[in-house]
XYZ file of N, CA and C in Angstrom:
846
model
N -45.848 5.826 162.238
C -46.344 4.801 161.404
C -47.832 5.334 160.899
N -48.174 4.994 159.775
C -49.347 5.405 159.160
C -50.544 4.427 159.603
N -51.664 4.869 159.973
C -52.854 4.076 160.446
C -53.182 3.014 159.325
N -53.445 3.449 158.112
C -53.975 2.578 157.075
C -52.954 1.624 156.682
N -51.636 1.852 156.638
C -50.648 0.948 156.316
C -50.654 -0.123 157.376
N -50.689 0.119 158.681
C -50.722 -0.941 159.666
C -51.998 -1.765 159.488
N -53.117 -1.133 159.261
C -54.337 -1.938 159.100
C -54.235 -2.823 157.912
N -53.692 -2.438 156.802
C -53.526 -3.197 155.613
C -52.607 -4.480 155.921
N -51.543 -4.341 156.700
C -50.784 -5.502 157.042
C -51.609 -6.684 157.667
N -52.445 -6.192 158.596
C -53.370 -7.254 159.238
C -54.377 -7.726 158.357
N -54.795 -6.956 157.489
C -55.785 -7.427 156.454
C -55.093 -8.364 155.445
N -53.895 -8.071 155.089
C -53.264 -8.969 154.035
C -52.858 -10.266 154.674
N -52.621 -10.303 155.969
C -52.312 -11.577 156.632
C -53.266 -11.662 157.793
N -54.361 -12.354 157.627
C -55.417 -12.406 158.748
C -54.826 -13.083 159.966
N -53.904 -14.123 159.778
C -53.532 -14.819 160.924
C -52.449 -14.001 161.782
N -51.941 -12.802 161.239
C -51.027 -12.039 161.942
C -51.391 -11.689 163.402
N -52.663 -11.354 163.514
C -53.110 -10.937 164.835
C -52.960 -12.060 165.775
N -53.406 -13.209 165.513
C -53.358 -14.381 166.408
C -52.015 -14.742 166.639
N -51.099 -14.691 165.616
C -49.672 -14.972 165.815
C -48.995 -14.079 166.811
N -49.326 -12.795 166.803
C -48.701 -11.826 167.698
C -49.331 -12.026 169.186
N -50.683 -12.267 169.193
C -51.204 -12.436 170.495
C -50.584 -13.677 171.195
N -50.409 -14.740 170.537
C -49.870 -16.033 171.090
C -48.441 -15.857 171.402
N -47.663 -15.561 170.341
C -46.244 -15.596 170.352
C -45.572 -14.474 171.065
N -46.146 -13.267 170.958
C -45.503 -12.107 171.582
C -46.128 -11.728 172.874
N -47.450 -11.745 172.897
C -48.120 -11.226 174.135
C -48.525 -12.263 175.126
N -48.315 -13.593 174.666
C -48.792 -14.730 175.601
C -50.212 -14.933 175.787
N -51.023 -14.482 174.905
C -52.555 -14.594 175.083
C -52.953 -15.975 174.533
N -53.508 -16.885 175.288
C -53.918 -18.150 174.721
C -55.133 -18.066 173.820
N -55.155 -18.734 172.700
C -56.304 -18.768 171.806
C -56.668 -20.223 171.514
N -57.902 -20.481 171.150
C -58.365 -21.766 170.762
C -57.570 -22.377 169.588
N -57.273 -23.640 169.596
C -56.676 -24.295 168.400
C -57.491 -23.916 167.094
N -56.791 -23.679 166.060
C -57.477 -23.213 164.797
C -56.582 -23.663 163.723
N -57.257 -23.786 162.462
C -56.556 -24.230 161.357
C -56.543 -23.166 160.134
N -57.106 -22.109 160.382
C -57.160 -21.054 159.440
C -57.614 -19.765 160.000
N -57.599 -18.588 159.223
C -58.000 -17.315 159.615
C -58.451 -16.552 158.353
N -59.512 -15.706 158.505
C -59.997 -15.009 157.481
C -60.569 -13.604 158.028
N -60.538 -12.526 157.351
C -61.134 -11.366 157.679
C -62.569 -11.375 157.446
N -63.419 -10.599 158.204
C -64.783 -10.603 158.135
C -65.291 -9.128 158.180
N -66.587 -8.869 158.144
C -67.080 -7.535 158.204
C -66.734 -6.776 159.447
N -66.327 -5.459 159.278
C -65.831 -4.683 160.398
C -67.102 -3.905 161.025
N -68.179 -4.196 160.589
C -69.490 -3.631 161.165
C -69.907 -4.479 162.338
N -70.039 -3.993 163.578
C -70.228 -4.809 164.733
C -71.571 -4.494 165.358
N -72.466 -3.705 164.774
C -73.738 -3.573 165.274
C -74.781 -3.583 164.103
N -76.033 -3.691 164.422
C -77.003 -3.743 163.380
C -77.161 -2.264 162.772
N -77.026 -1.302 163.581
C -77.201 0.149 162.980
C -75.966 0.606 162.272
N -74.894 0.102 162.623
C -73.474 0.307 161.915
C -73.178 1.819 161.868
N -73.138 2.467 162.945
C -72.512 3.812 162.935
C -71.032 3.702 162.867
N -70.370 4.807 162.389
C -68.878 4.731 162.161
C -68.187 4.333 163.409
N -68.593 4.746 164.532
C -67.791 4.537 165.705
C -67.906 3.014 166.145
N -68.745 2.250 165.502
C -68.792 0.755 165.869
C -68.212 0.002 164.740
N -67.331 0.522 163.902
C -66.598 -0.226 162.968
C -65.107 -0.418 163.332
N -64.754 -1.506 163.568
C -63.311 -1.782 163.986
C -62.519 -1.696 162.740
N -61.219 -1.549 163.020
C -60.236 -1.502 161.865
C -60.047 -2.858 161.168
N -59.965 -3.984 161.959
C -59.929 -5.258 161.230
C -60.645 -6.297 162.237
N -61.377 -7.165 161.589
C -62.089 -8.205 162.378
C -61.709 -9.537 161.712
N -61.103 -10.402 162.510
C -60.548 -11.740 161.987
C -61.282 -12.845 162.670
N -61.771 -13.882 161.830
C -62.269 -15.042 162.367
C -61.206 -16.096 162.285
N -61.008 -16.813 163.393
C -60.209 -18.037 163.534
C -61.198 -19.213 163.352
N -60.678 -20.070 162.452
C -61.569 -21.140 162.059
C -60.979 -22.509 162.389
N -61.830 -23.400 162.711
C -61.644 -24.891 162.926
C -62.557 -25.660 162.327
N -62.202 -26.503 161.284
C -63.165 -27.203 160.502
C -64.166 -26.336 159.820
N -63.712 -25.147 159.324
C -64.505 -24.061 158.653
C -65.532 -23.454 159.479
N -65.448 -23.672 160.815
C -66.312 -23.035 161.733
C -65.647 -22.066 162.583
N -66.238 -20.894 162.979
C -65.492 -19.939 163.905
C -65.322 -20.491 165.197
N -64.072 -20.365 165.765
C -63.686 -20.840 167.076
C -63.338 -19.622 167.883
N -63.025 -18.293 167.315
C -62.664 -17.231 167.981
C -62.734 -16.075 167.010
N -63.146 -14.886 167.484
C -63.166 -13.704 166.626
C -62.242 -12.734 167.281
N -61.277 -12.097 166.604
C -60.339 -11.167 166.966
C -60.539 -9.856 166.357
N -60.665 -8.723 167.210
C -60.713 -7.312 166.867
C -59.348 -6.840 166.962
N -58.928 -6.248 165.804
C -57.642 -5.557 165.688
C -57.858 -4.009 165.525
N -57.319 -3.290 166.494
C -57.528 -1.822 166.536
C -56.039 -1.170 166.456
N -55.798 -0.292 165.507
C -54.587 0.514 165.427
C -54.775 1.805 166.067
N -54.091 2.143 167.114
C -54.405 3.326 167.839
C -53.093 4.108 167.950
N -53.196 5.346 167.300
C -52.038 6.251 167.202
C -52.094 7.330 168.076
N -53.141 7.548 168.815
C -53.316 8.650 169.653
C -54.308 8.271 170.837
N -54.280 8.936 171.965
C -55.194 8.682 173.083
C -56.576 9.248 172.662
N -57.575 8.278 172.809
C -58.918 8.659 172.424
C -59.854 8.015 173.488
N -60.342 8.812 174.474
C -61.169 8.242 175.581
C -62.396 7.620 175.135
N -62.873 7.845 173.886
C -64.048 7.194 173.386
C -63.877 5.618 173.285
N -62.559 5.306 173.029
C -62.261 3.865 172.841
C -62.538 3.045 174.073
N -62.539 3.702 175.209
C -62.769 2.818 176.513
C -64.318 2.541 176.541
N -65.110 3.090 175.749
C -66.507 2.609 175.710
C -66.752 1.732 174.449
N -65.955 2.064 173.324
C -66.352 1.279 172.072
C -65.595 -0.153 172.080
N -64.386 -0.188 172.696
C -63.798 -1.461 172.639
C -64.527 -2.576 173.341
N -65.170 -2.304 174.513
C -66.015 -3.400 175.021
C -67.215 -3.732 174.133
N -67.718 -2.638 173.432
C -68.746 -2.872 172.557
C -68.279 -3.757 171.345
N -67.203 -3.423 170.848
C -66.589 -4.233 169.708
C -66.616 -5.692 170.095
N -65.886 -6.016 171.223
C -65.748 -7.344 171.592
C -66.957 -8.081 171.895
N -67.892 -7.542 172.585
C -69.243 -8.178 172.858
C -70.070 -8.300 171.718
N -70.042 -7.233 170.796
C -70.806 -7.260 169.573
C -70.338 -8.342 168.647
N -68.982 -8.560 168.515
C -68.394 -9.595 167.645
C -68.745 -10.932 168.243
N -68.713 -11.096 169.614
C -69.008 -12.296 170.202
C -70.431 -12.744 169.909
N -71.363 -11.784 169.969
C -72.826 -11.997 169.775
C -73.054 -12.378 168.295
N -72.379 -11.692 167.393
C -72.620 -11.923 166.041
C -72.123 -13.328 165.535
N -70.954 -13.622 166.000
C -70.354 -14.838 165.594
C -70.428 -16.006 166.494
N -70.960 -15.880 167.576
C -71.424 -16.949 168.545
C -70.103 -17.776 168.987
N -69.017 -16.975 169.306
C -67.867 -17.669 169.678
C -67.104 -16.732 170.651
N -66.068 -17.130 171.282
C -65.203 -16.230 172.154
C -64.647 -15.110 171.291
N -64.482 -13.922 171.904
C -63.966 -12.730 171.145
C -62.709 -12.324 171.856
N -61.784 -11.744 171.141
C -60.611 -11.108 171.682
C -60.233 -9.885 171.062
N -59.222 -9.123 171.612
C -58.861 -7.803 171.111
C -57.355 -7.668 171.124
N -56.892 -7.000 170.034
C -55.442 -6.651 169.901
C -55.410 -5.217 169.561
N -54.651 -4.429 170.422
C -54.587 -3.072 170.124
C -53.062 -2.842 169.735
N -52.839 -2.244 168.588
C -51.544 -1.892 168.020
C -51.301 -0.527 168.270
N -50.315 -0.095 169.064
C -50.088 1.239 169.514
C -48.572 1.553 169.471
N -48.011 1.990 168.386
C -46.578 2.187 168.305
C -46.032 3.232 169.390
N -46.753 4.341 169.721
C -46.264 5.269 170.549
C -46.311 4.735 172.095
N -45.154 4.804 172.790
C -45.201 4.268 174.171
C -46.229 4.823 175.111
N -46.472 6.160 175.103
C -47.419 6.728 175.871
C -48.896 6.185 175.622
N -49.174 6.174 174.286
C -50.390 5.654 173.798
C -50.634 4.267 174.291
N -49.570 3.521 173.987
C -49.537 2.025 174.417
C -49.930 1.833 175.916
N -49.337 2.583 176.760
C -49.550 2.516 178.156
C -51.016 2.988 178.476
N -51.598 3.957 177.811
C -52.907 4.294 178.121
C -53.875 3.110 177.557
N -53.582 2.647 176.427
C -54.393 1.564 175.870
C -54.447 0.248 176.828
N -53.453 0.103 177.481
C -53.320 -1.084 178.381
C -54.011 -1.069 179.687
N -54.492 0.099 180.007
C -55.198 0.320 181.279
C -56.531 -0.478 181.287
N -56.845 -1.149 182.335
C -57.982 -2.000 182.456
C -59.296 -1.119 182.272
N -60.285 -1.572 181.517
C -61.525 -0.847 181.329
C -62.604 -1.473 182.202
N -63.093 -0.605 183.222
C -64.163 -1.144 184.109
C -65.485 -0.852 183.357
N -66.274 -1.963 183.240
C -67.507 -1.785 182.518
C -68.724 -1.339 183.347
N -68.465 -1.560 184.681
C -69.543 -1.333 185.642
C -70.287 -2.606 186.145
N -70.095 -3.689 185.278
C -70.638 -4.977 185.717
C -69.569 -5.749 186.451
N -69.880 -6.102 187.821
C -68.906 -6.760 188.676
C -68.186 -7.965 187.996
N -66.880 -7.906 187.934
C -66.152 -8.946 187.325
C -65.932 -8.814 185.805
N -66.622 -8.002 185.197
C -66.471 -7.736 183.742
C -65.476 -6.594 183.500
N -64.221 -6.874 183.380
C -63.269 -5.915 183.157
C -62.418 -6.213 181.873
N -62.342 -5.369 180.969
C -61.494 -5.623 179.824
C -60.032 -5.006 179.955
N -59.250 -5.934 179.707
C -57.830 -5.608 179.811
C -57.153 -5.779 178.395
N -57.090 -4.712 177.669
C -56.734 -4.901 176.177
C -55.236 -5.320 176.110
N -54.990 -6.400 175.350
C -53.595 -6.754 175.016
C -53.110 -5.691 174.064
N -51.884 -5.181 174.271
C -51.409 -4.018 173.495
C -50.051 -4.448 172.839
N -49.911 -4.281 171.540
C -48.684 -4.559 170.838
C -48.112 -3.092 170.643
N -46.992 -2.825 171.513
C -46.295 -1.608 171.413
C -45.090 -1.680 170.498
N -44.414 -0.589 170.391
C -43.171 -0.652 169.499
C -42.126 -1.631 169.928
N -41.903 -1.667 171.214
C -40.783 -2.589 171.785
C -41.184 -4.058 171.623
N -42.512 -4.297 171.555
C -42.990 -5.654 171.530
C -42.926 -6.199 170.037
N -42.922 -5.418 169.053
C -42.773 -6.026 167.664
C -41.524 -6.758 167.515
N -41.606 -8.051 167.029
C -40.386 -8.827 166.897
C -39.409 -8.179 165.879
N -38.231 -8.513 166.058
C -37.146 -8.106 165.189
C -36.916 -9.261 164.251
N -37.268 -9.212 162.904
C -37.215 -10.220 161.933
C -35.935 -10.020 161.128
N -34.912 -10.930 161.382
C -33.624 -10.706 160.536
C -33.443 -12.060 159.865
N -34.331 -12.983 159.836
C -34.152 -14.259 159.172
C -34.903 -14.258 157.945
N -34.273 -14.476 156.696
C -34.961 -14.497 155.483
C -36.096 -15.501 155.384
N -35.859 -16.706 155.905
C -36.938 -17.708 155.881
C -38.194 -17.228 156.543
N -37.889 -16.690 157.718
C -39.081 -16.154 158.635
C -39.714 -15.013 157.867
N -38.989 -14.152 157.231
C -39.564 -13.121 156.463
C -40.376 -13.576 155.271
N -39.918 -14.643 154.555
C -40.621 -15.252 153.471
C -41.891 -15.909 153.959
N -41.851 -16.507 155.180
C -43.064 -17.218 155.668
C -44.111 -16.227 156.008
N -43.736 -15.067 156.653
C -44.703 -14.096 157.216
C -44.184 -12.718 156.801
N -44.325 -12.379 155.524
C -43.808 -11.145 154.982
C -44.381 -9.834 155.671
N -45.666 -9.940 156.080
C -46.285 -8.776 156.827
C -45.608 -8.611 158.161
N -45.293 -9.598 158.776
C -44.597 -9.486 160.075
C -43.101 -8.831 159.800
N -42.524 -9.260 158.791
C -41.192 -8.516 158.336
C -41.270 -7.114 158.150
N -42.378 -6.712 157.377
C -42.626 -5.281 157.233
C -42.966 -4.540 158.469
N -43.794 -5.174 159.298
C -44.051 -4.493 160.631
C -42.732 -4.368 161.402
N -41.880 -5.282 161.271
C -40.590 -5.343 162.053
C -39.735 -4.137 161.509
N -39.834 -3.942 160.172
C -39.005 -2.828 159.624
C -39.557 -1.432 160.034
N -40.964 -1.375 159.955
C -41.581 -0.063 160.447
C -41.248 0.231 161.774
N -41.182 -0.756 162.759
C -40.912 -0.505 164.122
C -39.434 -0.242 164.381
N -38.550 -0.996 163.775
C -37.160 -1.065 164.092
C -36.212 -0.628 163.054
N -36.735 -0.135 161.826
C -35.846 0.155 160.724
C -34.794 1.328 161.004
N -35.170 2.147 161.835
C -34.268 3.275 162.161
C -33.323 2.853 163.328
N -33.345 1.733 163.724
C -32.500 1.391 164.762
C -31.308 0.602 164.389
N -30.466 -0.015 165.227
C -29.225 -0.640 164.889
C -29.408 -1.894 164.161
N -30.661 -2.593 164.152
C -31.021 -3.729 163.515
C -31.722 -3.434 162.058
N -31.776 -2.132 161.737
C -32.601 -1.792 160.580
C -32.142 -2.376 159.313
N -30.728 -2.382 159.137
C -30.139 -2.975 157.822
C -30.355 -4.475 157.807
N -30.186 -5.108 158.980
C -30.335 -6.629 158.987
C -31.776 -6.970 158.681
N -32.791 -6.209 159.172
C -34.131 -6.501 158.981
C -34.411 -6.234 157.470
N -33.956 -5.156 156.925
C -34.206 -4.898 155.471
C -33.560 -6.018 154.639
N -32.346 -6.298 154.985
C -31.687 -7.531 154.209
C -32.434 -8.764 154.194
N -33.154 -9.042 155.220
C -33.989 -10.208 155.291
C -35.246 -10.124 154.576
N -35.943 -8.861 154.694
C -37.316 -8.707 154.182
C -37.355 -8.380 152.692
N -36.394 -7.644 152.175
C -36.448 -7.285 150.852
C -36.316 -8.468 149.814
N -35.426 -9.403 150.021
C -35.488 -10.657 149.200
C -36.746 -11.456 149.365
N -37.318 -11.387 150.471
C -38.574 -12.191 150.704
C -39.779 -11.718 150.061
N -39.930 -10.402 150.074
C -41.170 -9.925 149.491
C -41.066 -9.858 147.908
N -39.942 -10.170 147.355
C -39.929 -10.260 145.827
C -40.835 -11.394 145.258
N -41.161 -12.389 146.196
C -41.949 -13.488 145.686
C -43.408 -13.187 145.683
N -43.803 -11.955 146.197
C -45.177 -11.720 146.209
C -45.542 -11.008 144.814
N -46.956 -10.796 144.758
C -47.343 -10.137 143.498
C -46.723 -8.748 143.375
N -46.574 -8.416 142.090
C -45.762 -7.171 141.876
C -46.262 -5.948 142.666
N -47.444 -5.644 142.703
C -47.934 -4.461 143.403
C -47.595 -4.560 144.909
N -47.841 -5.719 145.595
C -47.583 -5.818 147.024
C -46.031 -5.892 147.215
N -45.230 -6.451 146.309
C -43.852 -6.444 146.412
C -43.243 -5.033 146.403
N -43.723 -4.249 145.507
C -43.279 -2.927 145.382
C -43.665 -2.033 146.556
N -44.928 -2.287 147.039
C -45.472 -1.522 148.225
C -44.586 -1.908 149.421
N -44.496 -3.237 149.679
C -43.717 -3.614 150.880
C -42.261 -3.126 150.719
N -41.667 -3.271 149.645
C -40.274 -2.712 149.466
C -40.155 -1.333 149.769
N -41.102 -0.523 149.295
C -41.070 0.887 149.576
C -41.146 1.183 151.067
N -42.063 0.421 151.815
C -42.238 0.655 153.263
C -40.959 0.293 153.937
N -40.334 -0.813 153.578
C -39.110 -1.218 154.218
C -37.988 -0.133 154.023
N -37.871 0.321 152.806
C -36.721 1.135 152.444
C -37.032 2.547 153.177
N -38.145 2.968 153.195
C -38.473 4.306 153.807
C -38.461 4.271 155.385
N -38.507 3.089 155.843
C -38.343 2.943 157.478
C -36.918 3.206 157.876
N -35.916 3.015 156.864
C -34.524 3.024 157.338
C -34.037 4.563 157.563
N -33.120 4.733 158.516
C -32.438 5.980 158.604
C -31.261 5.945 157.713
N -30.498 7.036 157.608
C -29.257 7.232 156.795
C -28.314 6.122 157.109
N -28.088 5.890 158.454
C -27.066 4.882 158.862
C -27.435 3.431 158.371
N -28.663 3.147 158.548
C -29.194 1.882 158.112
C -29.097 1.668 156.650
N -29.377 2.703 155.893
C -29.295 2.647 154.514
C -27.871 2.322 153.934
N -26.936 3.083 154.609
C -25.609 2.875 154.162
C -25.048 1.433 154.608
N -25.526 0.901 155.700
C -25.115 -0.387 156.119
C -25.797 -1.505 155.185
N -27.090 -1.207 154.787
C -27.712 -2.166 153.898
C -26.921 -2.242 152.619
N -26.538 -0.970 151.938
C -25.844 -0.974 150.764
C -24.549 -1.704 150.835
N -23.753 -1.579 151.919
C -22.585 -2.380 152.113
C -22.853 -3.811 152.133
N -23.890 -4.324 152.785
C -24.283 -5.680 152.848
C -24.588 -6.200 151.441
N -25.298 -5.470 150.709
C -25.676 -5.962 149.287
C -24.428 -6.079 148.513
N -23.461 -5.276 148.636
C -22.155 -5.303 147.868
C -21.353 -6.556 148.420
N -21.471 -6.784 149.639
C -20.671 -7.885 150.251
C -21.068 -9.247 150.251
N -22.352 -9.438 149.932
C -22.909 -10.818 150.061
C -23.615 -11.249 148.761
N -23.286 -12.408 148.254
C -23.862 -12.846 146.980
C -25.227 -13.175 147.088
N -25.749 -13.592 148.307
C -27.120 -14.122 148.337
C -28.103 -13.109 148.208
N -27.805 -11.806 148.300
C -28.714 -10.757 148.094
C -29.302 -10.761 146.673
N -30.622 -10.563 146.660
C -31.363 -10.638 145.346
C -31.213 -9.340 144.559
N -31.589 -9.459 143.270
C -31.533 -8.331 142.403
C -32.631 -7.316 142.854
N -33.700 -7.943 143.336
C -34.788 -7.067 143.907
C -34.353 -6.227 145.020
N -33.484 -6.841 146.039
C -32.998 -6.026 147.033
C -31.944 -5.058 146.674
N -31.147 -5.380 145.652
C -30.108 -4.423 145.110
C -30.881 -3.324 144.503
N -31.959 -3.549 143.719
C -32.652 -2.519 143.076
C -33.161 -1.467 144.137
N -33.724 -2.005 145.321
C -34.270 -1.086 146.266
C -33.192 -0.299 146.944
N -32.028 -0.975 147.240
C -30.912 -0.145 147.866
C -30.442 0.884 146.858
N -30.456 0.640 145.560
C -29.921 1.656 144.671
C -31.031 2.792 144.554
N -32.340 2.361 144.672
C -33.488 3.409 144.752
C -33.270 4.235 146.025
N -32.940 3.630 147.098
C -32.650 4.415 148.312
C -31.586 5.399 148.252
N -30.498 4.992 147.618
C -29.448 5.961 147.358
C -29.840 7.069 146.471
N -30.569 6.779 145.454
C -31.028 7.741 144.508
C -31.896 8.739 145.222
N -32.938 8.283 145.961
C -33.792 9.110 146.738
C -33.027 10.082 147.687
N -31.976 9.528 148.366
C -31.088 10.179 149.236
C -30.388 11.321 148.618
N -29.819 10.982 147.449
C -29.010 12.105 146.664
C -30.052 13.256 146.315
N -31.242 12.763 145.892
C -32.237 13.887 145.495
C -32.525 14.825 146.743
N -32.829 14.175 147.781
C -33.193 14.956 149.009
C -32.080 15.841 149.516
N -30.879 15.288 149.462
C -29.798 16.196 149.791
C -29.557 17.428 148.923
N -29.759 17.106 147.640
C -29.508 18.198 146.695
C -30.597 19.235 146.823
N -31.824 18.882 146.922
C -32.863 19.771 147.264
C -32.672 20.662 148.451
N -32.127 20.071 149.576
C -31.807 20.781 150.752
C -30.758 21.765 150.542
N -29.697 21.422 149.769
C -28.511 22.247 149.457
C -28.892 23.465 148.501
N -29.802 23.127 147.518
C -30.360 24.316 146.667
C -31.242 25.218 147.485
N -32.025 24.805 148.425
C -32.873 25.631 149.240
C -32.027 26.474 150.115
N -30.847 25.923 150.712
C -30.013 26.652 151.528
C -29.318 27.763 150.744
N -28.967 27.484 149.563
C -28.227 28.571 148.784
C -29.051 29.574 148.124
N -30.180 29.098 147.572
C -31.009 29.997 146.766
C -32.542 30.226 147.263
N -32.768 29.763 148.443
C -34.071 29.930 149.041
C -35.150 29.028 148.417
N -36.471 29.362 148.512
C -37.508 28.624 148.092
C -37.375 28.352 146.460
N -37.521 27.125 146.088
C -37.339 26.734 144.741
C -38.583 26.811 143.834
N -38.448 27.185 142.553
C -39.613 27.109 141.732
C -40.129 25.634 141.536
N -41.331 25.503 141.294
C -41.813 24.217 141.161
C -41.089 23.430 139.922
N -40.786 24.169 138.879
C -40.201 23.598 137.687
C -38.750 23.020 138.068
N -38.028 23.705 139.017
C -36.736 23.292 139.442
C -36.777 22.062 140.281
N -37.808 21.996 141.196
C -38.078 20.723 142.053
C -38.389 19.588 141.204
N -39.228 19.840 140.104
C -39.612 18.754 139.267
C -38.386 18.189 138.488
N -37.452 19.203 138.061
C -36.223 18.675 137.361
C -35.427 17.809 138.295
N -35.249 18.202 139.426
C -34.343 17.468 140.438
C -35.068 16.081 140.701
N -36.373 16.100 140.848
C -37.107 14.770 141.204
C -37.142 13.841 140.002
N -36.977 14.325 138.737
C -36.952 13.495 137.687
C -35.612 13.107 137.087
N -34.554 13.629 137.724
C -33.167 13.390 137.186
C -32.596 12.044 137.593
N -31.737 11.580 136.774
C -31.019 10.340 136.979
C -29.895 10.650 138.031
N -29.385 9.593 138.669
C -28.335 9.787 139.646
C -27.114 10.433 139.186
N -26.644 10.204 137.968
C -25.419 10.779 137.433
C -25.643 12.301 137.245
N -26.778 12.711 136.872
C -27.076 14.210 136.736
C -27.149 14.776 138.095
N -27.771 14.115 139.054
C -27.880 14.709 140.432
C -26.461 14.895 140.927
N -25.505 13.994 140.622
C -24.108 14.260 141.149
C -23.435 15.335 140.473
N -23.658 15.588 139.136
C -23.135 16.715 138.557
C -23.656 17.965 139.193
N -24.866 18.064 139.389
C -25.566 19.236 139.902
C -25.014 19.460 141.294
N -24.796 18.395 142.211
C -24.287 18.569 143.511
C -22.927 19.210 143.530
N -22.108 18.845 142.530
C -20.740 19.408 142.426
C -20.722 20.959 142.104
N -21.864 21.412 141.517
C -21.902 22.814 141.126
C -22.420 23.723 142.281
N -23.140 23.107 143.265
C -23.856 23.893 144.252
C -23.081 24.948 144.911
N -21.933 24.578 145.376
C -21.053 25.508 146.199
C -20.453 26.602 145.398
N -20.202 26.406 144.028
C -19.517 27.476 143.339
C -20.525 28.248 142.451
N -21.676 27.700 142.147
C -22.669 28.488 141.340
C -23.238 29.641 141.992
N -23.388 30.669 141.228
C -23.947 31.975 141.774
C -25.374 32.040 141.590
N -26.062 31.258 140.766
C -27.523 31.222 140.550
C -27.943 29.811 140.461
N -29.177 29.647 140.626
C -29.827 28.339 140.517
C -29.764 27.805 139.081
N -29.885 28.700 138.128
C -29.710 28.365 136.688
C -28.368 27.713 136.395
N -27.308 28.184 136.983
C -25.905 27.694 136.784
C -25.949 26.254 137.327
N -26.566 25.986 138.357
C -26.504 24.498 138.962
C -27.193 23.677 137.893
N -28.439 24.030 137.460
C -29.214 23.196 136.779
C -29.062 23.305 135.229
N -28.036 24.093 134.819
C -27.610 24.194 133.521
C -28.745 24.740 132.668
N -29.443 25.729 133.190
C -30.530 26.328 132.542
C -30.090 27.658 131.849
N -30.653 28.067 130.779
C -30.216 29.308 130.176
C -30.538 30.532 131.098
N -29.675 31.475 131.055
C -29.890 32.679 132.017
C -30.936 33.498 131.373
């Protein structure tokens, strides 16, 4: 998973961190009626190491009732055992309310490291970071749930799209994200589709063909997935037959329609030259 993509999901839905803490990790939070992101700078001098990935304020009657630090951690970084306590205490001091931390760590080894208690040296003051690992991410297969919380649906696809539930997750999330603004819908659709492995893509294509409730948006993305798959396969075949490809040849393949890709794929085994496949003049 990409660091900035995960960060953007939490920025786009500020309540997502609180929802995951309460519903998935069982961390109690104060009652609140809203959530918003706020400055990621947590000290007066604002060095880079004291800027969290996302800082969320939980609000009650428009006043902060809790501040949550969201950190996406893709690798073990011993420095975080010093900065995470600083983040939480700095945010608590700035916003004058209780502070919490959510660490998102998709890799199991990194998640286990992140979850280790951090002894601050002050008796009784030990930070035990709540960690959302790969396995803890909910599997979202309900379209209504995906429509209510699209960022959670996308997070579910990123975590489980290559597994046995990948097609079911995509079938729920793709119709849901079509209701978002065009840029976000396209971005989320691409993320969901790219998270699937070949088996999940084929299963999703069969589901779209078999069920009327699937949206045109979902069908478009499944067709796009098939197109991208054909393109990648053809490029692998061409490289296997003819070695490293000229940039011009790669550009032609990447810009071709699926019918043309299928014609070229039929020629690969019998053609003696790359030009014969791509119908270029000798």
